[in-house]
Short mmCIF file of C-alpha atoms in Angstrom, two decimals:
data_model
loop_
_atom_site.label_atom_id
_atom_site.label_comp_id
_atom_site.label_asym_id
_atom_site.label_seq_id
_atom_site.Cartn_x
_atom_site.Cartn_y
_atom_site.Cartn_z
CA MET A 1 157.89 126.54 -82.03
CA SER A 2 158.52 124.08 -79.21
CA ARG A 3 161.32 124.40 -76.66
CA LYS A 4 163.17 121.61 -78.35
CA GLY A 5 163.17 123.61 -81.55
CA LYS A 6 164.50 126.66 -79.73
CA ASP A 7 167.31 124.59 -78.27
CA VAL A 8 168.28 123.45 -81.73
CA VAL A 9 168.36 127.00 -83.04
CA LEU A 10 170.39 128.22 -80.06
CA ASP A 11 172.87 125.40 -80.53
CA ALA A 12 173.26 126.32 -84.16
CA GLU A 13 173.81 129.96 -83.28
CA SER A 14 176.40 129.07 -80.64
CA ASP A 15 178.30 126.96 -83.18
CA ASP A 16 178.29 129.83 -85.64
CA ASP A 17 179.54 132.25 -82.99
CA GLY A 18 182.45 129.97 -82.28
CA TYR A 19 183.21 129.72 -85.93
CA GLN A 20 183.01 133.50 -86.24
CA GLU A 21 185.42 134.05 -83.38
CA LYS A 22 187.85 131.62 -84.96
CA SER A 23 187.67 133.41 -88.25
CA ASP A 24 188.34 136.71 -86.49
CA LYS A 25 191.57 135.33 -85.09
CA SER A 26 192.70 133.89 -88.39
CA ASP A 27 191.66 136.81 -90.58
CA GLU A 28 192.62 139.83 -88.54
CA GLY A 29 190.87 142.98 -89.70
CA ASN A 30 189.02 141.25 -92.56
CA LEU A 31 185.65 142.89 -91.89
CA THR A 32 184.05 141.74 -95.14
CA HIS A 33 184.87 138.12 -94.41
CA LYS A 34 183.43 138.40 -90.90
CA LEU A 35 180.21 139.94 -92.15
CA MET A 36 179.74 137.21 -94.73
CA LYS A 37 180.23 134.49 -92.16
CA SER A 38 177.90 136.21 -89.72
CA LYS A 39 175.20 136.63 -92.34
CA LYS A 40 175.48 133.00 -93.34
CA SER A 41 175.13 131.88 -89.73
CA LYS A 42 171.76 133.59 -89.40
CA ALA A 43 170.20 131.70 -92.33
CA PRO A 44 167.59 129.05 -91.42
CA PRO A 45 168.43 125.38 -92.00
CA CYS A 46 166.15 125.15 -95.05
CA ASP A 47 168.13 127.90 -96.84
CA SER A 48 171.40 126.05 -96.31
CA GLY A 49 170.35 123.27 -98.65
CA ASP A 50 169.31 120.75 -95.99
CA ASP A 51 165.68 119.58 -96.30
CA LEU A 52 165.14 119.27 -92.59
CA PRO A 53 161.66 118.96 -91.08
CA PRO A 54 160.51 121.49 -88.49
CA PRO A 55 162.32 120.79 -85.19
CA ASN A 56 159.09 120.04 -83.35
CA MET A 57 158.13 117.37 -85.92
CA LYS A 58 161.22 115.22 -85.26
CA LYS A 59 159.37 113.17 -82.68
CA PHE A 60 157.52 111.50 -85.55
CA MET A 61 160.80 110.54 -87.25
CA LYS A 62 162.54 108.77 -84.36
CA GLY A 63 161.22 105.31 -85.23
CA PHE A 64 161.34 102.53 -82.62
CA SER A 65 163.65 102.74 -79.65
CA GLU A 66 165.26 99.75 -77.98
CA PHE A 67 162.91 100.20 -75.05
CA ASP A 68 159.83 100.11 -77.34
CA VAL A 69 160.90 96.87 -78.97
CA THR A 70 162.02 95.27 -75.71
CA GLN A 71 158.76 95.78 -73.86
CA HIS A 72 156.91 94.16 -76.77
CA VAL A 73 159.26 91.23 -77.47
CA PHE A 74 159.84 90.38 -73.80
CA LYS A 75 156.35 91.13 -72.59
CA LYS A 76 156.13 88.07 -70.34
CA GLU A 77 159.48 88.75 -68.67
CA VAL A 78 158.51 92.36 -68.02
CA ALA A 79 155.13 91.31 -66.57
CA LYS A 80 156.83 88.77 -64.28
CA TYR A 81 159.31 91.38 -63.02
CA ASP A 82 156.48 93.84 -62.48
CA LYS A 83 154.47 91.26 -60.54
CA ASN A 84 157.42 90.53 -58.27
CA LYS A 85 157.48 94.23 -57.45
CA GLY A 86 153.91 93.93 -56.16
CA CYS A 87 152.05 95.84 -58.90
CA ASP A 88 148.59 94.76 -60.02
CA ALA A 89 148.15 95.03 -63.78
CA LEU A 90 144.37 95.23 -63.44
CA LYS A 91 144.48 98.50 -61.49
CA CYS A 92 144.71 101.68 -63.56
CA GLY A 93 146.29 103.57 -60.67
CA THR A 94 149.47 101.48 -60.92
CA ILE A 95 150.36 102.46 -64.49
CA ARG A 96 153.01 104.98 -63.39
CA GLU A 97 154.62 102.45 -61.06
CA ARG A 98 154.51 99.71 -63.68
CA THR A 99 156.18 101.97 -66.24
CA LYS A 100 158.91 102.73 -63.71
CA ASN A 101 159.45 99.02 -63.07
CA MET A 102 159.57 98.34 -66.80
CA ARG A 103 162.25 100.98 -67.29
CA GLU A 104 164.19 99.60 -64.32
CA TRP A 105 164.11 96.07 -65.76
CA PHE A 106 165.32 97.39 -69.11
CA GLU A 107 168.27 99.22 -67.56
CA THR A 108 169.34 96.63 -64.98
CA VAL A 109 168.57 93.33 -66.70
CA CYS A 110 168.12 93.75 -70.43
CA LYS A 111 171.11 95.94 -71.27
CA ILE A 112 173.48 93.71 -69.32
CA ASP A 113 172.42 90.52 -71.13
CA ALA A 114 174.03 90.40 -74.59
CA ASN A 115 171.67 87.62 -75.71
CA ILE A 116 168.59 89.74 -74.99
CA MET A 117 170.04 92.80 -76.71
CA GLY A 118 170.87 90.69 -79.77
CA LYS A 119 167.24 89.65 -80.06
CA VAL A 120 166.16 93.27 -79.60
CA GLU A 121 168.43 94.48 -82.40
CA ALA A 122 167.19 91.73 -84.73
CA ALA A 123 163.57 92.63 -83.97
CA MET A 124 164.29 96.31 -84.60
CA ALA A 125 165.76 95.52 -88.01
CA GLU A 126 162.76 93.35 -88.88
CA TRP A 127 160.29 96.03 -87.80
CA LYS A 128 162.10 98.62 -89.86
CA GLU A 129 162.12 96.38 -92.93
CA GLN A 130 158.66 94.78 -92.76
CA SER A 131 156.72 97.10 -90.41
CA PRO A 132 155.86 96.26 -86.77
CA PRO A 133 153.48 93.46 -85.74
CA GLU A 134 149.72 93.94 -85.99
CA GLU A 135 149.33 94.32 -82.23
CA TRP A 136 151.52 97.40 -82.29
CA LYS A 137 149.22 99.03 -84.87
CA LYS A 138 146.48 99.56 -82.31
CA TYR A 139 148.12 102.95 -81.77
CA LEU A 140 147.79 103.86 -85.47
CA ALA A 141 144.77 106.15 -85.16
CA LYS A 142 146.31 107.98 -82.21
CA ARG A 143 149.63 108.54 -83.98
CA ILE A 144 147.94 109.80 -87.14
CA GLN A 145 145.79 112.19 -85.13
CA GLN A 146 148.85 113.52 -83.29
CA PHE A 147 150.68 114.02 -86.58
CA GLN A 148 147.73 115.87 -88.11
CA ASP A 149 147.26 118.06 -85.04
CA GLU A 150 150.96 118.95 -85.17
CA LEU A 151 150.68 119.90 -88.86
CA SER A 152 147.61 121.98 -88.21
CA LEU A 153 149.26 123.74 -85.26
CA THR A 154 152.66 124.45 -86.79
CA MET A 155 151.78 124.82 -90.48
CA GLY A 156 148.10 125.75 -90.46
CA VAL A 157 147.24 123.13 -93.09
CA HIS A 158 144.05 121.13 -93.43
CA CYS A 159 145.25 117.55 -93.76
CA VAL A 160 143.32 114.51 -95.04
CA ILE A 161 145.14 111.15 -94.82
CA PHE A 162 144.15 107.82 -96.38
CA HIS A 163 145.76 104.90 -94.55
CA GLY A 164 145.54 101.18 -95.28
CA HIS A 165 146.35 98.18 -93.10
CA HIS A 166 145.29 94.62 -92.42
CA SER A 167 141.98 94.33 -90.62
CA ASN A 168 141.72 92.98 -87.09
CA SER A 169 138.30 91.51 -87.90
CA MET A 170 137.59 87.86 -88.57
CA ASP A 171 138.14 87.92 -92.33
CA LYS A 172 141.61 89.54 -91.94
CA GLY A 173 141.12 91.62 -95.08
CA ILE A 174 142.44 95.02 -96.06
CA GLU A 175 141.00 98.13 -94.43
CA VAL A 176 141.16 101.72 -95.63
CA GLY A 177 140.63 104.55 -93.17
CA ILE A 178 140.35 108.32 -93.55
CA SER A 179 141.71 110.74 -90.96
CA GLU A 180 141.23 114.49 -91.12
CA THR A 181 142.23 117.51 -89.08
CA ALA A 182 139.47 119.34 -87.26
CA PRO A 183 138.28 122.29 -89.41
CA LYS A 184 139.09 125.77 -88.13
CA LEU A 185 137.27 128.15 -90.46
CA GLN A 186 135.13 125.56 -92.23
CA THR A 187 131.76 124.44 -90.94
CA LEU A 188 132.11 120.81 -92.10
CA GLU A 189 134.92 118.34 -92.51
CA PHE A 190 135.99 117.55 -96.06
CA LYS A 191 134.76 113.95 -95.83
CA GLN A 192 131.31 115.15 -94.72
CA HIS A 193 130.91 117.84 -97.40
CA GLN A 194 128.51 117.11 -100.27
CA PHE A 195 131.38 117.12 -102.79
CA GLY A 196 134.13 115.98 -100.45
CA HIS A 197 132.49 112.70 -99.48
CA LYS A 198 132.13 111.79 -103.18
CA ILE A 199 135.84 112.39 -103.73
CA CYS A 200 136.67 110.41 -100.59
CA ASP A 201 134.56 107.53 -101.89
CA ARG A 202 136.37 107.49 -105.24
CA LEU A 203 139.84 107.81 -103.74
CA GLY A 204 139.08 105.28 -101.01
CA GLU A 205 137.80 102.76 -103.54
CA ALA A 206 140.84 103.25 -105.79
CA PHE A 207 143.21 102.93 -102.82
CA MET A 208 141.41 99.78 -101.67
CA GLU A 209 141.74 98.19 -105.13
CA TYR A 210 145.45 99.01 -105.15
CA LEU A 211 146.03 97.47 -101.71
CA GLN A 212 144.04 94.36 -102.56
CA ASP A 213 145.97 93.83 -105.79
CA GLU A 214 149.34 94.36 -104.12
CA PHE A 215 149.11 93.00 -100.59
CA ASN A 216 146.01 90.90 -100.00
CA PRO A 217 146.99 87.21 -100.13
CA VAL A 218 143.37 86.09 -100.25
CA LEU A 219 142.49 87.71 -103.55
CA ASN A 220 144.98 86.35 -106.06
CA ALA A 221 144.80 86.06 -109.81
CA ASP A 222 143.06 82.67 -109.72
CA ASP A 223 139.95 83.74 -107.83
CA GLU A 224 139.78 87.32 -109.12
CA ASP A 225 137.01 86.32 -111.54
CA ASP A 226 134.95 84.90 -108.67
CA LYS A 227 135.08 88.14 -106.73
CA VAL A 228 131.76 89.99 -106.58
CA SER A 229 132.46 93.35 -108.13
CA GLY A 230 129.46 95.29 -106.88
CA HIS A 231 129.71 98.11 -109.40
CA LYS A 232 127.52 101.16 -108.99
CA GLY A 233 123.88 100.35 -109.71
CA GLU A 234 124.42 96.57 -109.54
CA LYS A 235 122.41 94.60 -106.98
CA VAL A 236 124.45 92.17 -104.90
CA GLU A 237 123.09 88.64 -104.54
CA MET A 238 123.26 87.65 -100.87
CA GLU A 239 122.79 84.21 -99.36
CA LYS A 240 120.32 83.43 -96.57
CA ASP A 241 120.61 81.19 -93.54
CA SER A 242 118.17 78.48 -92.44
CA LEU A 243 115.91 81.10 -90.82
CA GLY A 244 115.74 83.22 -93.96
CA ALA A 245 118.01 86.01 -92.68
CA LEU A 246 120.58 87.56 -95.01
CA ILE A 247 124.22 86.52 -94.49
CA LEU A 248 126.78 89.33 -94.52
CA PRO A 249 129.69 88.31 -96.81
CA PRO A 250 133.37 89.01 -95.97
CA TYR A 251 134.38 92.65 -96.25
CA SER A 252 137.05 92.04 -98.88
CA SER A 253 134.68 90.15 -101.22
CA LEU A 254 132.87 93.33 -102.29
CA LYS A 255 133.86 96.70 -103.57
CA LEU A 256 132.47 99.84 -101.98
CA PRO A 257 129.28 100.11 -104.14
CA GLY A 258 128.50 96.45 -103.45
CA GLN A 259 129.07 96.93 -99.72
CA LYS A 260 126.63 99.84 -99.68
CA ASP A 261 124.02 97.77 -101.51
CA ALA A 262 124.45 94.90 -99.04
CA ILE A 263 123.93 97.29 -96.11
CA GLN A 264 120.79 98.62 -97.76
CA GLN A 265 119.39 95.11 -98.27
CA ILE A 266 120.03 94.11 -94.66
CA MET A 267 118.41 97.29 -93.34
CA HIS A 268 115.41 96.73 -95.62
CA GLU A 269 114.92 93.14 -94.45
CA ALA A 270 115.23 94.16 -90.79
CA TYR A 271 112.65 96.94 -91.24
CA ILE A 272 110.19 94.60 -92.96
CA LYS A 273 110.62 92.10 -90.12
CA TYR A 274 109.86 94.77 -87.51
CA THR A 275 106.85 96.30 -89.28
CA ASN A 276 105.54 92.96 -90.63
CA ASN A 277 104.76 94.90 -93.80
CA GLN A 278 106.20 93.65 -97.09
CA HIS A 279 105.40 96.91 -98.92
CA THR A 280 107.19 99.35 -96.62
CA HIS A 281 110.58 101.01 -97.11
CA VAL A 282 113.27 102.17 -94.70
CA PRO A 283 112.72 105.87 -93.78
CA TRP A 284 116.29 107.01 -94.47
CA LYS A 285 115.51 110.70 -93.96
CA LEU A 286 114.05 109.90 -90.57
CA LEU A 287 117.15 107.92 -89.52
CA ILE A 288 119.37 110.98 -90.01
CA ASN A 289 117.95 112.60 -86.88
CA ALA A 290 116.30 109.60 -85.17
CA LEU A 291 118.89 106.88 -84.61
CA GLU A 292 116.89 105.68 -81.63
CA LEU A 293 114.78 103.71 -84.12
CA ILE A 294 117.70 101.24 -84.31
CA SER A 295 119.17 99.32 -81.39
CA GLU A 296 122.36 101.06 -80.27
CA ASP A 297 124.18 97.72 -80.13
CA CYS A 298 123.86 97.48 -83.93
CA LEU A 299 125.64 100.78 -84.66
CA PRO A 300 129.27 101.94 -84.21
CA ASP A 301 129.87 104.36 -81.36
CA ASP A 302 131.01 107.25 -83.57
CA LEU A 303 128.15 106.97 -86.09
CA TYR A 304 125.83 109.84 -85.23
CA GLU A 305 123.44 109.42 -88.17
CA PHE A 306 122.47 106.67 -90.59
CA PRO A 307 121.77 108.22 -94.00
CA ASN A 308 120.99 106.31 -97.14
CA PRO A 309 123.88 103.84 -97.59
CA SER A 310 124.77 105.52 -100.89
CA LYS A 311 125.85 108.55 -98.81
CA LEU A 312 128.18 106.58 -96.51
CA ILE A 313 131.93 106.94 -96.90
CA GLY A 314 134.37 104.05 -96.93
CA SER A 315 135.49 104.38 -93.30
CA GLN A 316 131.87 104.38 -92.08
CA VAL A 317 131.05 101.31 -94.18
CA GLN A 318 134.06 99.53 -92.73
CA GLN A 319 133.05 100.26 -89.12
CA ILE A 320 129.49 99.08 -89.75
CA TRP A 321 130.76 95.95 -91.50
CA ASP A 322 133.13 94.93 -88.70
CA LEU A 323 130.42 95.38 -86.06
CA TRP A 324 127.83 93.44 -88.05
CA LEU A 325 130.26 90.60 -88.76
CA ALA A 326 130.92 90.29 -85.02
CA ARG A 327 127.18 90.14 -84.27
CA GLN A 328 126.68 87.58 -87.03
CA ALA A 329 129.47 85.40 -85.60
CA LYS A 330 127.74 85.44 -82.19
CA GLY A 331 124.45 84.34 -83.75
CA GLU A 332 122.78 87.67 -82.99
CA PRO A 333 120.54 89.56 -85.45
CA ILE A 334 122.66 91.90 -87.54
CA VAL A 335 120.22 94.81 -87.25
CA MET A 336 117.26 95.26 -84.92
CA PHE A 337 114.77 98.11 -85.24
CA THR A 338 113.12 99.44 -82.09
CA GLY A 339 110.72 101.83 -83.83
CA CYS A 340 109.37 102.79 -87.23
CA LYS A 341 107.75 105.58 -89.17
CA LYS A 342 104.16 106.31 -88.24
CA GLY A 343 101.81 104.31 -90.43
CA ASP A 344 104.35 101.66 -91.54
CA LEU A 345 103.20 98.92 -89.15
CA LYS A 346 100.97 96.33 -90.79
CA ALA A 347 98.31 96.75 -88.08
CA GLU A 348 98.20 100.50 -88.72
CA VAL A 349 97.94 99.96 -92.47
CA GLU A 350 95.07 97.48 -92.06
CA GLU A 351 93.26 99.81 -89.68
CA LYS A 352 93.61 102.71 -92.10
CA TRP A 353 92.43 100.55 -95.02
CA GLY A 354 89.43 99.38 -92.99
CA ARG A 355 88.37 102.96 -92.30
CA HIS A 356 88.78 103.80 -95.96
CA GLN A 357 86.58 100.91 -97.09
CA LYS A 358 83.94 101.69 -94.46
CA GLY A 359 83.59 105.24 -95.72
CA LYS A 360 83.02 104.10 -99.32
CA LYS A 361 80.52 101.30 -98.57
CA LYS A 362 77.07 101.77 -100.22
CA GLU A 363 73.86 101.44 -98.24
CA TYR A 364 71.98 98.15 -98.60
CA VAL A 365 68.65 98.39 -100.46
CA GLU A 366 66.18 95.54 -99.99
CA ILE A 367 64.52 94.36 -103.22
CA ASN A 368 60.74 93.70 -103.32
CA GLU A 369 60.27 90.14 -104.53
CA GLU A 370 56.79 90.78 -106.02
CA ASN A 371 57.94 93.76 -108.09
CA ASP A 372 61.00 91.89 -109.17
CA GLY A 373 58.85 88.96 -110.37
CA ASP A 374 56.51 91.24 -112.32
CA GLN A 375 59.46 92.92 -113.95
CA CYS A 376 60.92 89.62 -115.06
CA ASP A 377 57.57 88.53 -116.54
CA GLY A 378 57.24 91.81 -118.42
CA GLU A 379 60.68 91.39 -119.90
CA GLN A 380 59.80 87.91 -121.10
CA GLU A 381 56.52 89.07 -122.66
CA GLY A 382 57.91 92.16 -124.33
CA GLY A 383 61.10 90.56 -125.50
CA ASP A 384 59.43 89.06 -128.62
CA HIS A 385 57.52 92.19 -129.74
CA PRO A 386 58.90 93.51 -133.02
CA GLY A 387 59.89 97.11 -132.97
CA ALA A 388 60.44 97.21 -129.24
CA SER A 389 63.29 99.48 -128.32
CA PRO A 390 66.21 97.77 -126.61
CA GLY A 391 66.55 98.57 -122.95
CA VAL A 392 62.85 99.53 -122.60
CA ASP A 393 60.82 97.70 -119.95
CA GLN A 394 57.80 96.30 -121.92
CA GLY A 395 55.85 95.48 -118.78
CA HIS A 396 55.52 99.16 -117.80
CA ILE A 397 54.99 100.93 -121.24
CA ASP A 398 52.55 103.84 -121.24
CA THR A 399 49.49 103.33 -123.50
CA GLN A 400 50.07 106.76 -125.10
CA SER A 401 53.62 105.87 -126.03
CA PRO A 402 54.41 104.97 -129.70
CA ALA A 403 56.11 101.82 -128.43
CA ALA A 404 52.73 100.52 -127.20
CA HIS A 405 51.42 100.53 -130.81
CA ALA A 406 54.39 99.03 -132.57
CA SER A 407 53.24 95.41 -132.45
CA ASP A 408 52.19 95.30 -136.17
CA LYS A 409 51.84 97.58 -139.23
CA GLN A 410 48.07 98.09 -139.01
CA THR A 411 48.19 99.13 -135.35
CA ARG A 412 51.05 101.52 -136.04
CA VAL A 413 49.23 103.23 -138.97
CA ALA A 414 46.04 103.60 -136.90
CA PHE A 415 48.03 105.23 -134.10
CA LEU A 416 49.77 107.65 -136.48
CA GLN A 417 46.43 108.78 -137.97
CA THR A 418 45.27 109.89 -134.51
CA LEU A 419 48.16 112.24 -134.03
CA SER A 420 47.00 114.98 -136.46
CA LYS A 421 43.95 115.80 -138.66
CA ALA A 422 45.86 117.85 -141.24
CA LYS A 423 45.18 116.69 -144.83
CA THR A 424 48.85 116.76 -145.81
CA TYR A 425 49.76 114.62 -142.77
CA GLN A 426 46.91 112.19 -143.39
CA ASP A 427 48.12 111.72 -146.99
CA LEU A 428 51.64 110.82 -145.76
CA VAL A 429 50.56 108.29 -143.11
CA PRO A 430 49.69 105.47 -145.60
CA LEU A 431 53.02 106.04 -147.31
CA SER A 432 54.88 105.35 -144.04
CA SER A 433 54.19 101.66 -144.43
CA THR A 434 56.10 101.62 -147.71
CA MET A 435 59.21 103.41 -146.34
CA ILE A 436 62.56 101.70 -146.89
CA THR A 437 64.11 100.84 -143.52
CA LYS A 438 67.23 99.04 -144.84
CA PRO A 439 70.25 100.93 -146.25
CA VAL A 440 70.68 100.76 -150.03
CA LEU A 441 73.93 101.56 -151.81
CA PHE A 442 73.73 103.91 -154.79
CA ASN A 443 76.40 104.47 -157.42
CA ILE A 444 76.88 108.18 -157.91
CA SER A 445 78.80 109.14 -161.02
CA ALA A 446 80.59 112.40 -161.26
CA VAL A 447 78.90 114.98 -163.47
CA PRO A 448 81.28 116.58 -165.96
#
């Protein structure tokens, strides 16, 4: 508990003591009444029926003071007064002196002038009703972090906050951010856990749709049908410039799945351009631990790894988008690779393919023209012989082979008679000339 909280408790106790002494004077000797009052005075504020925040959290409930609004509304007047005091706004060492001068101007000039104070009160009412100007929201992340740290310190809770506001980028769309307390006993933050980041994606997308429907003046009911939805699994169609590079669309024109797909397409095109290889793919697993493969100017400062875009959370996508839109507006390449996976360069692929083909190449065998001519002549001469077996080279048939005696029936019978002198075989040789060589169909009837 902070000292301020202790002061509040002590004040409460002192008030109760005074009340107790008064009751003692009015109710002399009424011990029961005194004990009841004393017991009631020791009860904490939350038990008395008042839903009061912890005393040390009241600093987040004070709102805007007159001094806060004055130094923003009358910024030029304050700067002029500060300059007359001899302070240089460009020097960081003069911040303490400048703050002192600002407070002095507020006390000696602003509070005396009724016209200035009237404008301050009107601005305070407007801020309270419609929220402060966009310039004031540059302290949003710091205030949220302070609030979360205070909750973690005083209550021991693990806090995850989704916050939405208008973007400071060129398209002036709606942004959704996620802030989380630093884990104490856990090893990972909720938004980095394998299940937590999925929940953050779903909640962030739902919150973004709500904010766009309620507060975004760009996306109204007339052009809602023209909005690219970018549902999960759907490929986003992206336009190209005159040089063939992909054009990053406005952040608010796509939902989270479509934004992730657009990031993936841009990374793929940039990797192909670097490797000069149309068949390669971005090594996402390698980029988790090797961000040096991408130019550091193309990545946000707090992005320590670049996983597959499907694993990115909404706040990371938003940071990447804002940075890439700024580079695109300057005419710079959105993404530039400075390295690649080994073997992805086109020169390396061609070299590897050349070695592969060289290892499989057959040795050259020179053909003898004379032998080749004789073989062709033999094929022409033996091509018309009846009974020649297909695929047999007639120019080189052995004289002892049956194919050499298959020119006519008489030569074939004479050759068969020389094969054996057995009487039974000799009786069958003449019958070979009468053998049926064509298939004949027979009708076979079933025997009962």
